[in-house]
Short mmCIF file of C-alpha atoms and ligand atoms in Angstrom, two decimals:
data_model
loop_
_atom_site.label_atom_id
_atom_site.label_comp_id
_atom_site.label_asym_id
_atom_site.label_seq_id
_atom_site.Cartn_x
_atom_site.Cartn_y
_atom_site.Cartn_z
CA MET A 175 0.00 0.00 0.00
CA GLU A 176 1.24 3.42 -0.80
CA GLY A 177 0.12 6.86 0.30
CA GLY A 178 -0.42 8.26 3.79
CA PRO A 179 -2.02 5.93 6.30
CA LEU A 180 -4.73 8.45 7.21
CA ILE A 181 -6.15 8.90 3.75
CA PRO A 182 -8.42 6.18 2.50
CA VAL A 183 -7.66 4.93 -0.98
CA ASP A 184 -10.59 5.98 -3.08
CA ARG A 185 -12.17 3.51 -5.36
CA LYS A 186 -12.30 5.96 -8.23
CA GLY A 187 -12.45 9.64 -8.97
CA ILE A 188 -15.68 11.52 -9.42
CA SER A 189 -16.35 13.82 -12.34
CA LEU A 190 -17.53 17.36 -12.23
CA LYS A 191 -18.30 19.97 -14.87
CA VAL A 192 -17.30 23.49 -14.01
CA LEU A 193 -18.28 26.81 -15.54
CA LYS A 194 -15.87 29.62 -14.86
CA ALA A 195 -15.41 33.24 -15.83
CA LYS A 196 -12.94 35.94 -14.78
CA ASP A 197 -10.93 33.59 -12.56
CA ARG A 198 -14.02 32.55 -10.64
CA VAL A 199 -16.09 29.40 -10.60
CA ILE A 200 -19.66 30.34 -11.46
CA PHE A 201 -20.98 26.93 -10.55
CA ALA A 202 -20.18 23.27 -10.79
CA GLU A 203 -22.52 20.68 -12.20
CA ALA A 204 -22.53 17.23 -10.67
CA ASP A 205 -24.64 14.16 -10.06
CA TYR A 206 -26.05 12.81 -6.80
CA GLU A 207 -22.84 10.98 -5.92
CA PHE A 208 -20.86 14.20 -5.70
CA VAL A 209 -23.64 15.90 -3.71
CA ASP A 210 -23.57 12.93 -1.31
CA ILE A 211 -19.86 13.51 -0.72
CA LEU A 212 -20.36 17.23 -0.16
CA LEU A 213 -23.25 16.72 2.28
CA SER A 214 -21.28 14.07 4.18
CA PHE A 215 -19.02 16.90 5.43
CA LEU A 216 -21.85 17.74 7.86
CA THR A 217 -21.41 14.36 9.58
CA LEU A 218 -17.67 14.78 10.20
CA PRO A 219 -16.59 15.41 13.79
CA ILE A 220 -14.41 18.50 14.19
CA GLY A 221 -11.45 16.43 15.42
CA THR A 222 -11.53 14.49 12.15
CA VAL A 223 -11.74 17.71 10.18
CA VAL A 224 -8.66 19.12 11.95
CA ARG A 225 -6.84 15.86 11.32
CA LEU A 226 -7.73 15.88 7.62
CA VAL A 227 -6.90 19.53 7.07
CA GLY A 228 -3.63 19.03 8.91
CA PRO A 229 -3.00 19.50 12.65
CA ASP A 230 0.20 21.36 11.85
CA SER A 231 -1.69 24.08 10.02
CA THR A 232 -2.94 26.97 12.10
CA SER A 233 -5.69 27.63 9.62
CA ILE A 234 -8.66 26.64 11.75
CA GLY A 235 -7.13 28.40 14.71
CA PRO A 236 -8.42 27.50 18.16
CA LEU A 237 -9.70 24.10 17.06
CA THR A 238 -6.22 23.20 15.89
CA SER A 239 -4.75 24.52 19.16
CA MET A 240 -7.15 22.34 21.15
CA TYR A 241 -6.39 19.33 18.99
CA ASN A 242 -2.67 19.79 19.55
CA SER A 243 -3.24 20.35 23.29
CA VAL A 244 -5.00 16.98 23.54
CA SER A 245 -2.25 15.41 21.50
CA SER A 246 0.47 16.57 23.89
CA LEU A 247 -1.46 15.83 27.10
CA GLU A 248 0.14 13.21 29.35
CA SER A 249 -1.99 10.10 29.71
CA GLY A 250 -2.26 10.60 33.50
CA HIS A 251 -4.63 13.50 32.90
CA LEU A 252 -7.10 11.34 31.03
CA GLN A 253 -9.57 8.87 32.53
CA THR A 254 -8.46 5.95 30.34
CA ASP A 255 -5.94 5.19 27.62
CA TYR A 256 -8.76 5.37 25.07
CA CYS A 257 -9.77 8.98 25.79
CA LYS A 258 -7.07 10.59 23.72
CA GLU A 259 -7.91 8.45 20.72
CA MET A 260 -11.60 9.36 21.09
CA LEU A 261 -10.81 13.08 20.97
CA LEU A 262 -8.14 13.00 18.27
CA ASN A 263 -9.91 10.45 16.13
CA PRO A 264 -13.55 10.80 17.14
CA ARG A 265 -16.09 8.37 15.76
CA ASN A 266 -18.67 9.50 13.24
CA ALA A 267 -22.21 8.42 14.15
CA SER A 268 -22.88 7.99 10.41
CA GLU A 269 -19.63 6.19 9.62
CA THR A 270 -21.38 3.11 8.22
CA GLU A 271 -23.28 5.28 5.74
CA CYS A 272 -20.15 7.30 4.88
CA SER A 273 -18.24 4.10 4.12
CA LYS A 274 -20.58 3.69 1.12
CA LEU A 275 -19.72 7.06 -0.43
CA LYS A 276 -17.86 7.04 -3.71
CA ILE A 277 -15.15 9.07 -2.00
CA ASN A 278 -15.17 8.92 1.77
CA VAL A 279 -12.78 11.30 3.52
CA TYR A 280 -13.67 10.01 7.00
CA PRO A 281 -10.45 8.13 7.74
CA GLN A 282 -11.74 5.26 9.89
CA GLU A 283 -13.59 2.08 9.13
CA PRO A 284 -16.95 1.70 10.87
CA ALA A 285 -16.53 0.78 14.56
CA LYS A 286 -16.16 -2.89 15.34
CA LEU A 287 -17.32 -4.54 18.54
CA TYR A 288 -15.17 -7.13 20.27
CA THR A 289 -16.16 -9.57 22.95
CA CYS A 290 -14.52 -12.15 25.21
CA GLY A 291 -14.84 -15.87 25.60
CA CYS A 292 -15.50 -16.14 29.33
CA PHE A 293 -19.25 -16.33 29.05
CA ASP A 294 -21.19 -19.33 27.81
CA PHE A 295 -24.54 -20.90 28.50
CA GLU A 296 -23.05 -23.74 30.61
CA TRP A 297 -21.39 -21.62 33.24
CA SER A 298 -22.94 -18.23 32.82
CA GLU A 299 -22.82 -17.32 36.52
CA SER A 300 -19.07 -17.60 36.78
CA GLY A 301 -18.33 -15.67 33.62
CA CYS A 302 -19.13 -12.06 32.94
CA GLY A 303 -22.51 -12.20 34.64
CA THR A 304 -25.73 -12.26 32.76
CA ASP A 305 -24.81 -9.60 30.20
CA ARG A 306 -22.33 -10.16 27.50
CA TRP A 307 -19.70 -7.46 27.36
CA PHE A 308 -18.52 -5.76 24.18
CA SER A 309 -15.84 -3.19 23.53
CA THR A 310 -15.12 -0.92 20.58
CA PHE A 311 -11.43 -1.20 21.44
CA LYS A 312 -9.83 -4.56 20.69
CA ASP A 313 -8.17 -6.38 23.59
CA ARG A 314 -9.76 -4.23 26.29
CA GLU A 315 -10.19 -6.21 29.51
CA CYS A 316 -13.72 -7.24 30.41
CA PRO A 317 -14.85 -6.94 34.06
CA SER A 318 -13.55 -10.50 34.60
CA GLU A 319 -10.20 -9.35 33.27
CA CYS A 320 -10.00 -11.37 30.11
CA ARG A 321 -9.17 -9.77 26.79
CA MET A 322 -11.97 -8.96 24.42
CA SER A 323 -10.59 -9.94 21.05
CA ALA A 324 -13.35 -11.92 19.32
CA LEU A 325 -14.98 -9.85 16.61
CA ALA A 326 -18.76 -9.55 16.80
CA LYS A 327 -21.06 -8.62 13.97
CA VAL A 328 -23.04 -5.41 14.32
CA GLU A 329 -26.33 -5.60 12.51
CA GLU A 330 -26.97 -2.67 10.22
CA ASP A 331 -29.92 -0.35 10.78
CA LYS A 332 -32.63 -1.37 8.38
CA ALA A 333 -34.03 2.14 8.11
CA ILE A 334 -30.99 3.36 6.20
CA LYS A 335 -30.56 0.40 3.86
CA GLY A 336 -31.52 0.53 0.21
CA GLY A 337 -29.77 1.13 -3.04
CA GLY A 338 -28.81 4.31 -4.80
CA GLY A 339 -27.09 7.17 -3.08
CA VAL A 340 -26.11 7.36 0.55
CA PHE A 341 -28.08 10.45 1.58
CA VAL A 342 -29.35 11.64 -1.81
CA LYS A 343 -31.75 9.65 -4.00
CA ASP A 344 -30.09 8.30 -7.12
CA VAL A 345 -32.08 10.56 -9.38
CA ALA A 346 -31.04 11.33 -12.92
CA ALA A 347 -31.25 15.05 -12.09
CA ARG A 348 -28.13 17.17 -12.25
CA PHE A 349 -27.24 19.45 -9.37
CA MET A 350 -25.73 22.92 -9.39
CA ILE A 351 -23.19 23.86 -6.75
CA THR A 352 -22.40 27.55 -6.43
CA ASP A 353 -18.98 28.85 -5.47
CA ASP A 354 -20.21 29.39 -1.89
CA LEU A 355 -21.66 25.86 -1.67
CA HIS A 356 -25.34 26.33 -2.24
CA VAL A 357 -26.43 23.03 -3.73
CA MET A 358 -29.63 22.90 -5.75
CA ALA A 359 -31.33 20.91 -8.48
CA ALA A 360 -30.22 22.35 -11.81
CA SER A 361 -32.56 24.80 -13.52
CA THR A 362 -32.23 27.40 -16.24
CA ALA A 363 -33.73 30.03 -13.96
CA ALA A 364 -31.08 29.42 -11.28
CA CYS A 365 -28.42 29.54 -13.95
CA ILE A 366 -29.59 32.89 -15.34
CA LEU A 367 -29.89 34.35 -11.85
CA LEU A 368 -26.29 33.40 -11.10
CA PHE A 369 -25.03 35.02 -14.31
CA GLN A 370 -26.94 38.18 -13.46
CA MET A 371 -25.61 38.28 -9.92
CA LEU A 372 -22.07 37.95 -11.18
CA GLY A 373 -22.64 40.51 -13.95
CA ILE A 374 -21.82 38.11 -16.76
CA ASN A 375 -23.65 38.83 -20.02
CA ASP A 376 -21.16 37.80 -22.63
CA GLY A 377 -21.14 34.06 -23.29
CA ASN A 378 -17.58 34.34 -24.60
CA GLU A 379 -16.35 35.08 -21.10
CA ILE A 380 -17.53 31.68 -19.89
CA GLU A 381 -15.26 28.67 -19.99
CA GLU A 382 -16.34 25.11 -19.40
CA SER A 383 -14.10 22.39 -18.03
CA HIS A 384 -14.35 18.80 -16.90
CA LEU A 385 -12.57 17.69 -13.77
CA VAL A 386 -12.08 14.44 -11.95
CA PHE A 387 -11.97 14.77 -8.17
CA ASP A 388 -10.04 12.27 -6.11
CA THR A 389 -9.72 11.97 -2.33
CA GLN A 390 -7.05 14.64 -2.05
CA GLU A 391 -9.17 17.11 -3.98
CA VAL A 392 -12.23 16.41 -1.86
CA ILE A 393 -10.15 17.08 1.28
CA ARG A 394 -8.93 20.29 -0.33
CA LEU A 395 -12.53 21.28 -0.96
CA LEU A 396 -13.40 20.48 2.67
CA LYS A 397 -10.58 22.72 3.82
CA PHE A 398 -11.75 25.67 1.75
CA ALA A 399 -15.38 25.01 2.70
CA LEU A 400 -14.26 25.93 6.23
CA LEU A 401 -11.87 28.74 5.42
CA SER A 402 -13.16 30.57 2.39
CA LYS A 403 -16.29 32.20 1.05
CA SER A 404 -15.33 30.95 -2.44
CA PRO A 405 -14.30 27.36 -1.81
CA LEU A 406 -14.82 26.04 -5.35
CA THR A 407 -12.69 28.81 -6.86
CA GLU A 408 -9.94 28.26 -4.28
CA ALA A 409 -10.02 24.47 -4.45
CA ILE A 410 -10.37 24.10 -8.22
CA LEU A 411 -8.75 27.16 -9.75
CA TYR A 412 -6.11 27.64 -7.06
CA VAL A 413 -7.08 31.31 -6.92
CA HIS A 414 -6.69 32.95 -3.53
CA CYS A 415 -9.91 34.83 -2.77
CA SER A 416 -9.55 36.08 0.79
CA SER A 417 -7.99 39.38 -0.31
CA LYS A 418 -11.47 40.86 -0.22
CA LYS A 419 -11.30 40.82 3.59
CA GLU A 420 -14.19 38.47 3.85
CA SER A 421 -13.17 37.33 7.30
CA VAL A 422 -16.05 37.20 9.73
CA LYS A 423 -16.02 39.25 12.89
CA PHE A 424 -17.13 37.31 15.91
CA GLN A 425 -20.27 38.69 17.55
CA LEU A 426 -21.81 37.61 20.81
CA LYS A 427 -25.02 35.68 20.51
CA GLY A 428 -27.87 35.04 22.87
CA THR A 429 -29.87 31.85 22.79
CA PRO A 430 -31.09 31.61 19.18
CA GLN A 431 -34.30 29.85 20.12
CA PRO A 432 -35.94 29.02 23.41
CA ASP A 433 -34.15 25.93 24.57
CA LYS A 434 -36.94 23.48 25.13
CA ASN A 435 -34.89 20.53 26.25
CA ALA A 436 -32.10 22.35 28.01
CA SER A 437 -33.82 22.01 31.33
CA ALA A 438 -32.05 18.72 32.04
CA SER A 439 -31.57 19.07 35.77
CA ASN A 440 -28.10 17.52 35.95
CA ILE A 441 -26.58 20.22 33.73
CA LYS A 442 -24.81 22.80 35.87
CA ASN A 443 -23.20 26.07 34.96
CA MET A 444 -19.42 26.01 35.19
CA THR A 445 -16.98 28.62 36.37
CA LEU A 446 -13.82 29.91 34.80
CA LYS A 447 -11.20 32.07 36.45
CA LEU A 448 -9.95 34.78 34.09
CA LEU A 449 -6.61 36.45 34.57
CA VAL A 450 -7.06 39.99 33.31
CA SER A 451 -4.63 42.84 32.76
CA LYS A 452 -6.00 45.89 34.62
CA SER A 453 -4.17 48.37 32.41
CA LYS A 454 -4.70 46.65 29.06
CA LYS A 455 -8.19 45.46 29.99
CA THR A 456 -7.65 42.19 28.19
CA VAL A 457 -7.91 38.55 29.17
CA LEU A 458 -4.41 37.09 29.52
CA TYR A 459 -5.38 33.50 30.15
CA ALA A 460 -7.84 31.45 32.16
CA GLU A 461 -7.66 28.80 34.83
CA ALA A 462 -10.19 25.99 34.72
CA GLU A 463 -11.08 22.72 36.36
CA VAL A 464 -11.62 19.51 34.45
CA ASP A 465 -15.33 20.14 33.80
CA VAL A 466 -14.55 23.18 31.61
CA VAL A 467 -11.67 21.40 29.89
CA ASP A 468 -13.88 18.38 29.22
CA PHE A 469 -16.54 20.62 27.76
CA LEU A 470 -14.07 22.45 25.49
CA PHE A 471 -12.33 19.28 24.34
CA SER A 472 -15.70 17.74 23.55
CA PHE A 473 -16.03 20.29 20.68
CA LEU A 474 -13.64 17.98 18.81
CA THR A 475 -16.30 15.28 18.83
CA TYR A 476 -19.15 17.49 17.55
CA PRO A 477 -20.23 16.76 13.99
CA LEU A 478 -20.05 19.83 11.77
CA GLY A 479 -23.82 19.76 11.11
CA SER A 480 -24.65 19.76 14.82
CA ILE A 481 -22.58 22.90 15.32
CA ILE A 482 -24.39 24.74 12.55
CA ARG A 483 -27.71 23.66 14.06
CA LEU A 484 -26.70 24.89 17.53
CA LEU A 485 -25.59 28.22 16.09
CA GLY A 486 -28.84 28.69 14.18
CA LYS A 487 -27.15 28.54 10.72
CA LYS A 488 -25.22 31.71 11.59
CA SER A 489 -21.82 30.27 12.45
CA GLY A 490 -19.92 32.29 9.85
CA PHE A 491 -17.68 29.23 9.52
CA GLY A 492 -16.58 29.30 5.87
CA CYS A 493 -19.50 28.18 3.72
CA VAL A 494 -20.73 25.43 6.01
CA ASP A 495 -23.93 27.37 6.85
CA ASN A 496 -24.82 27.31 3.13
CA LEU A 497 -24.09 23.62 2.84
CA TYR A 498 -26.34 22.99 5.85
CA LYS A 499 -29.17 25.07 4.33
CA SER A 500 -28.74 23.12 1.08
CA ALA A 501 -29.25 19.84 2.96
CA GLU A 502 -32.51 21.25 4.38
CA ASP A 503 -33.65 22.51 0.96
CA LEU A 504 -32.79 19.25 -0.80
CA SER A 505 -34.76 17.42 1.87
CA THR A 506 -37.77 19.71 1.37
CA GLY A 507 -37.44 19.24 -2.38
CA GLY A 508 -37.67 15.47 -1.96
CA TYR A 509 -34.10 14.76 -3.07
CA LEU A 510 -32.92 13.05 0.11
CA LYS A 511 -33.58 9.34 0.63
CA SER A 512 -35.44 9.45 3.94
CA GLN A 513 -36.13 11.37 7.12
CA GLU A 514 -33.31 9.40 8.77
CA CYS A 515 -30.89 10.58 6.11
CA THR A 516 -32.00 14.18 6.59
CA LYS A 517 -31.47 13.90 10.34
CA MET A 518 -27.97 12.49 9.88
CA LEU A 519 -27.08 15.71 8.05
CA VAL A 520 -29.03 18.48 9.78
CA CYS A 521 -29.20 16.97 13.25
CA PRO A 522 -26.21 14.63 13.43
CA LYS A 523 -25.62 12.83 16.71
CA LEU A 524 -22.46 12.41 18.67
CA ALA A 525 -20.98 8.96 18.27
CA PRO A 526 -21.79 6.55 21.13
CA PHE A 527 -20.03 7.38 24.44
CA HIS A 528 -18.61 10.64 23.08
CA ASN A 529 -20.73 12.93 25.25
CA VAL A 530 -19.42 14.45 28.48
CA GLU A 531 -21.25 14.51 31.79
CA ASN A 532 -21.91 18.23 31.96
CA GLN A 533 -22.80 18.97 28.35
CA LEU A 534 -24.15 22.53 28.31
CA LEU A 535 -25.09 22.30 24.64
CA GLN A 536 -27.69 19.80 23.65
CA ILE A 537 -26.46 17.24 21.16
CA GLU A 538 -27.99 13.82 21.13
CA GLU A 539 -25.64 10.87 21.47
CA ALA A 540 -26.03 7.79 19.27
CA SER A 541 -26.01 4.38 20.90
CA TYR A 542 -24.86 0.92 19.97
CA PRO A 543 -27.45 -1.83 19.61
CA MET A 544 -28.42 -3.35 22.96
CA TYR A 545 -29.21 -6.97 22.26
CA VAL A 546 -27.13 -9.93 21.26
CA SER A 547 -27.68 -13.30 19.67
CA ASP A 548 -25.41 -16.15 18.70
CA SER A 549 -25.33 -16.86 15.00
CA SER A 550 -24.82 -20.30 13.48
CA GLN A 551 -21.15 -19.64 12.74
CA GLY A 552 -20.47 -18.87 16.40
CA LEU A 553 -20.18 -15.19 15.59
CA TRP A 554 -21.95 -12.97 18.11
CA VAL A 555 -24.44 -10.68 16.43
CA VAL A 556 -25.27 -7.37 18.09
CA THR A 557 -28.69 -6.15 17.06
CA ARG A 558 -31.37 -3.59 17.89
CA SER A 559 -34.03 -6.27 17.89
CA PRO A 560 -35.29 -6.95 21.43
CA GLU A 561 -36.50 -10.41 20.39
CA MET A 562 -33.11 -11.79 21.27
CA ASN A 563 -32.53 -13.25 24.67
CA PHE A 564 -29.99 -11.15 26.43
CA PHE A 565 -28.37 -7.80 26.71
CA ALA A 566 -25.23 -6.57 25.06
CA ALA A 567 -23.34 -4.30 27.42
CA VAL A 568 -20.97 -2.13 25.43
CA MET A 569 -18.22 -0.76 27.66
CA ASP A 570 -17.81 3.01 27.84
CA PRO A 571 -14.23 3.61 26.64
CA LYS A 572 -14.02 6.76 28.84
CA SER A 573 -14.91 4.86 31.98
CA PRO A 574 -12.11 3.14 33.91
CA THR A 575 -14.49 0.30 34.84
CA GLY A 576 -16.28 0.30 31.50
CA VAL A 577 -19.61 0.76 33.25
CA VAL A 578 -21.53 3.53 31.57
CA ASP A 579 -22.68 5.59 34.56
CA ALA A 580 -19.20 5.58 36.06
CA GLY A 581 -17.84 7.27 32.95
CA LYS A 582 -18.01 11.02 33.22
CA GLY A 583 -15.77 12.93 30.88
CA TYR A 584 -12.43 12.43 29.25
CA MET A 585 -10.37 14.17 31.93
CA LYS A 586 -9.29 12.83 35.28
CA GLY A 587 -9.85 15.29 38.14
CA PRO A 588 -9.26 17.13 40.26
CA ALA A 589 -6.76 19.15 38.28
CA THR A 590 -6.38 22.73 37.17
CA PHE A 591 -5.57 23.75 33.63
CA MET A 592 -4.42 26.89 31.96
CA ILE A 593 -6.34 27.99 28.86
CA LEU A 594 -4.84 30.55 26.52
CA ASN A 595 -6.83 32.93 24.37
CA ASP A 596 -6.38 30.65 21.34
CA LEU A 597 -7.67 27.66 23.38
CA THR A 598 -4.29 26.07 23.91
CA VAL A 599 -4.88 24.02 27.06
CA SER A 600 -2.16 22.71 29.37
CA PRO A 601 -1.86 21.63 33.01
CA LEU A 602 -1.42 24.72 35.22
CA SER A 603 2.15 25.40 36.20
CA PRO A 604 2.99 28.48 38.30
CA VAL A 605 6.40 28.68 36.69
CA LYS A 606 4.83 28.70 33.26
CA SER A 607 2.28 31.38 34.23
CA VAL A 608 5.03 33.71 35.43
CA ALA A 609 6.98 33.10 32.24
CA LEU A 610 3.86 33.77 30.21
CA LEU A 611 3.19 37.10 31.97
CA ASN A 612 6.78 38.12 31.32
CA GLN A 613 6.43 37.14 27.72
CA MET A 614 3.24 39.21 27.44
CA ASN A 615 5.02 42.09 29.13
CA VAL A 616 2.47 42.29 31.94
CA PRO A 617 3.72 43.20 35.44
CA ILE A 618 2.39 40.86 38.10
CA ASN A 619 0.72 43.71 40.04
CA ASP A 620 -1.32 44.52 36.93
CA VAL A 621 -3.05 41.14 36.98
CA VAL A 622 -6.48 40.63 38.51
CA GLU A 623 -8.49 37.49 38.75
CA CYS A 624 -12.18 37.40 38.02
CA VAL A 625 -14.54 34.50 38.04
CA VAL A 626 -17.04 34.17 35.21
CA THR A 627 -19.86 31.71 34.76
CA ILE A 628 -20.26 29.52 31.71
CA GLY A 629 -23.93 28.83 31.12
CA HIS A 630 -25.71 27.93 27.92
CA ASP A 631 -25.14 31.28 26.17
CA GLU A 632 -21.44 31.47 27.06
CA ALA A 633 -21.07 27.85 25.93
CA LEU A 634 -22.62 28.73 22.60
CA ASN A 635 -20.39 31.78 22.22
CA LEU A 636 -17.28 29.76 23.08
CA LEU A 637 -18.25 27.24 20.40
CA ASN A 638 -18.82 29.93 17.79
CA ALA A 639 -15.64 31.83 18.66
CA SER A 640 -13.60 28.62 18.48
CA LEU A 641 -14.56 28.40 14.79
CA ILE A 642 -13.88 31.92 13.61
CA SER A 643 -11.86 33.87 16.17
CA LYS A 644 -8.23 33.74 17.19
CA THR A 645 -8.85 35.37 20.58
CA VAL A 646 -11.66 33.27 21.96
CA LEU A 647 -11.58 34.21 25.66
CA SER A 648 -11.28 37.96 25.03
CA ASP A 649 -14.09 37.84 22.51
CA VAL A 650 -16.48 35.91 24.70
CA PHE A 651 -15.74 37.43 28.11
CA ASN A 652 -14.25 40.83 27.45
CA GLN A 653 -16.62 42.58 25.11
CA GLU A 654 -17.20 45.72 27.07
CA GLU A 655 -14.68 48.45 27.68
CA PRO A 656 -13.85 49.26 30.40
CA TYR A 657 -13.87 45.82 31.86
CA PRO A 658 -17.09 45.45 33.88
CA GLU A 659 -16.48 45.98 37.58
CA VAL A 660 -19.06 43.40 38.57
CA MET A 661 -16.88 40.68 37.14
CA LEU A 662 -13.87 41.76 39.16
CA LYS A 663 -14.61 39.61 42.16
CA VAL A 664 -12.27 36.82 43.02
ZN1 ZN B 99 -14.67 -11.83 29.86
#
């Protein structure tokens, strides 16, 4: 095998027709298979996106900083050895569907479940108890301390099965994709409107070309979908478009809609200690306990589509808002395969076990099937059908015992962490804080501490700022000048 280990080898390229004029893509024309690939971006967890775009690049700012912070964290700070892998390589709740795409950029195979051999019908009481244990990580120890290495078969959801496309129906229709990623069924009217908007009257200006996209080009398109307002032009024509100063200014948001389900009683506000320069009136860094760090790191597990939903389609994150709206419109237009497919794109779930205990933002978590049966070949089959005799207990990889309610977040507490404005997170070290203040040229007597609360709105603002700002803490907590006195209480 050649090529990088992270990038799946695509089965074949996918063709695309492009109309361009004046160094700009006017639109691309493609079939349902390409639209499927484009829409699948909404299912990708942010950690995967950072990994694909390149963790060494600073292009998606704070998310990259957080990714690298997790990467350099010592394992003693995490609840289990699996936590780091879950954050750096988060599972996609729609990974089975994505594995059927013509080009799938999600770099992992669908999750496998492993089980152990210490349970059988003859001596069930002495084995693992009455449940059969499963693990998504091979060779994890079961509660009776034997290694779980036998592969089980996970039965596929019947609702999603069926031929044709993955999310989009395999219609003969052609689709138009604008430079800013509005996807629509092709029509002459839409075409004319686009020409008018771009001020193109002369047909001689227009050039047509055929392209074949491979995996690398799809990843390139993903990257510009996040970073640019003209992703097709940047990805296809290699024209740099950001000279127009299109960068989005972060603005504080309130709750976009009344939060009907947010009343979950176990969700508590969190506190963050800000270290502020009195004279400069800016946030220097923050100190936080594991609950805040867990919450921030969990952003890496959020699917792109769930973020756009939480931010009310106003994230300002590249052109992802447009892609999200296109998924809604294509669903309304009857182009998506089913309601389940629509939900996977506009309301994607976190992968099983990826949620943290104190999740201030409401994202549903997917679950593994709960029942198990023995097939004729001796292969254990995990299924959603309750007709089978006994329960499948899938171990929570975040939990040291594997038992679900013992698993809280990814981080092991108590511990205090230092969070920089760009969301670089590291264990608090007094020596490092002094060095940092020196580096920032802030005298120690100029520093005040103030405690702020992170509730739902602050959580939402932190999420939004992590996508588009480079100074997340200042933007979210330091909007007013002068710094509000009420917050200056230690
Ligand atoms: Zn066992």
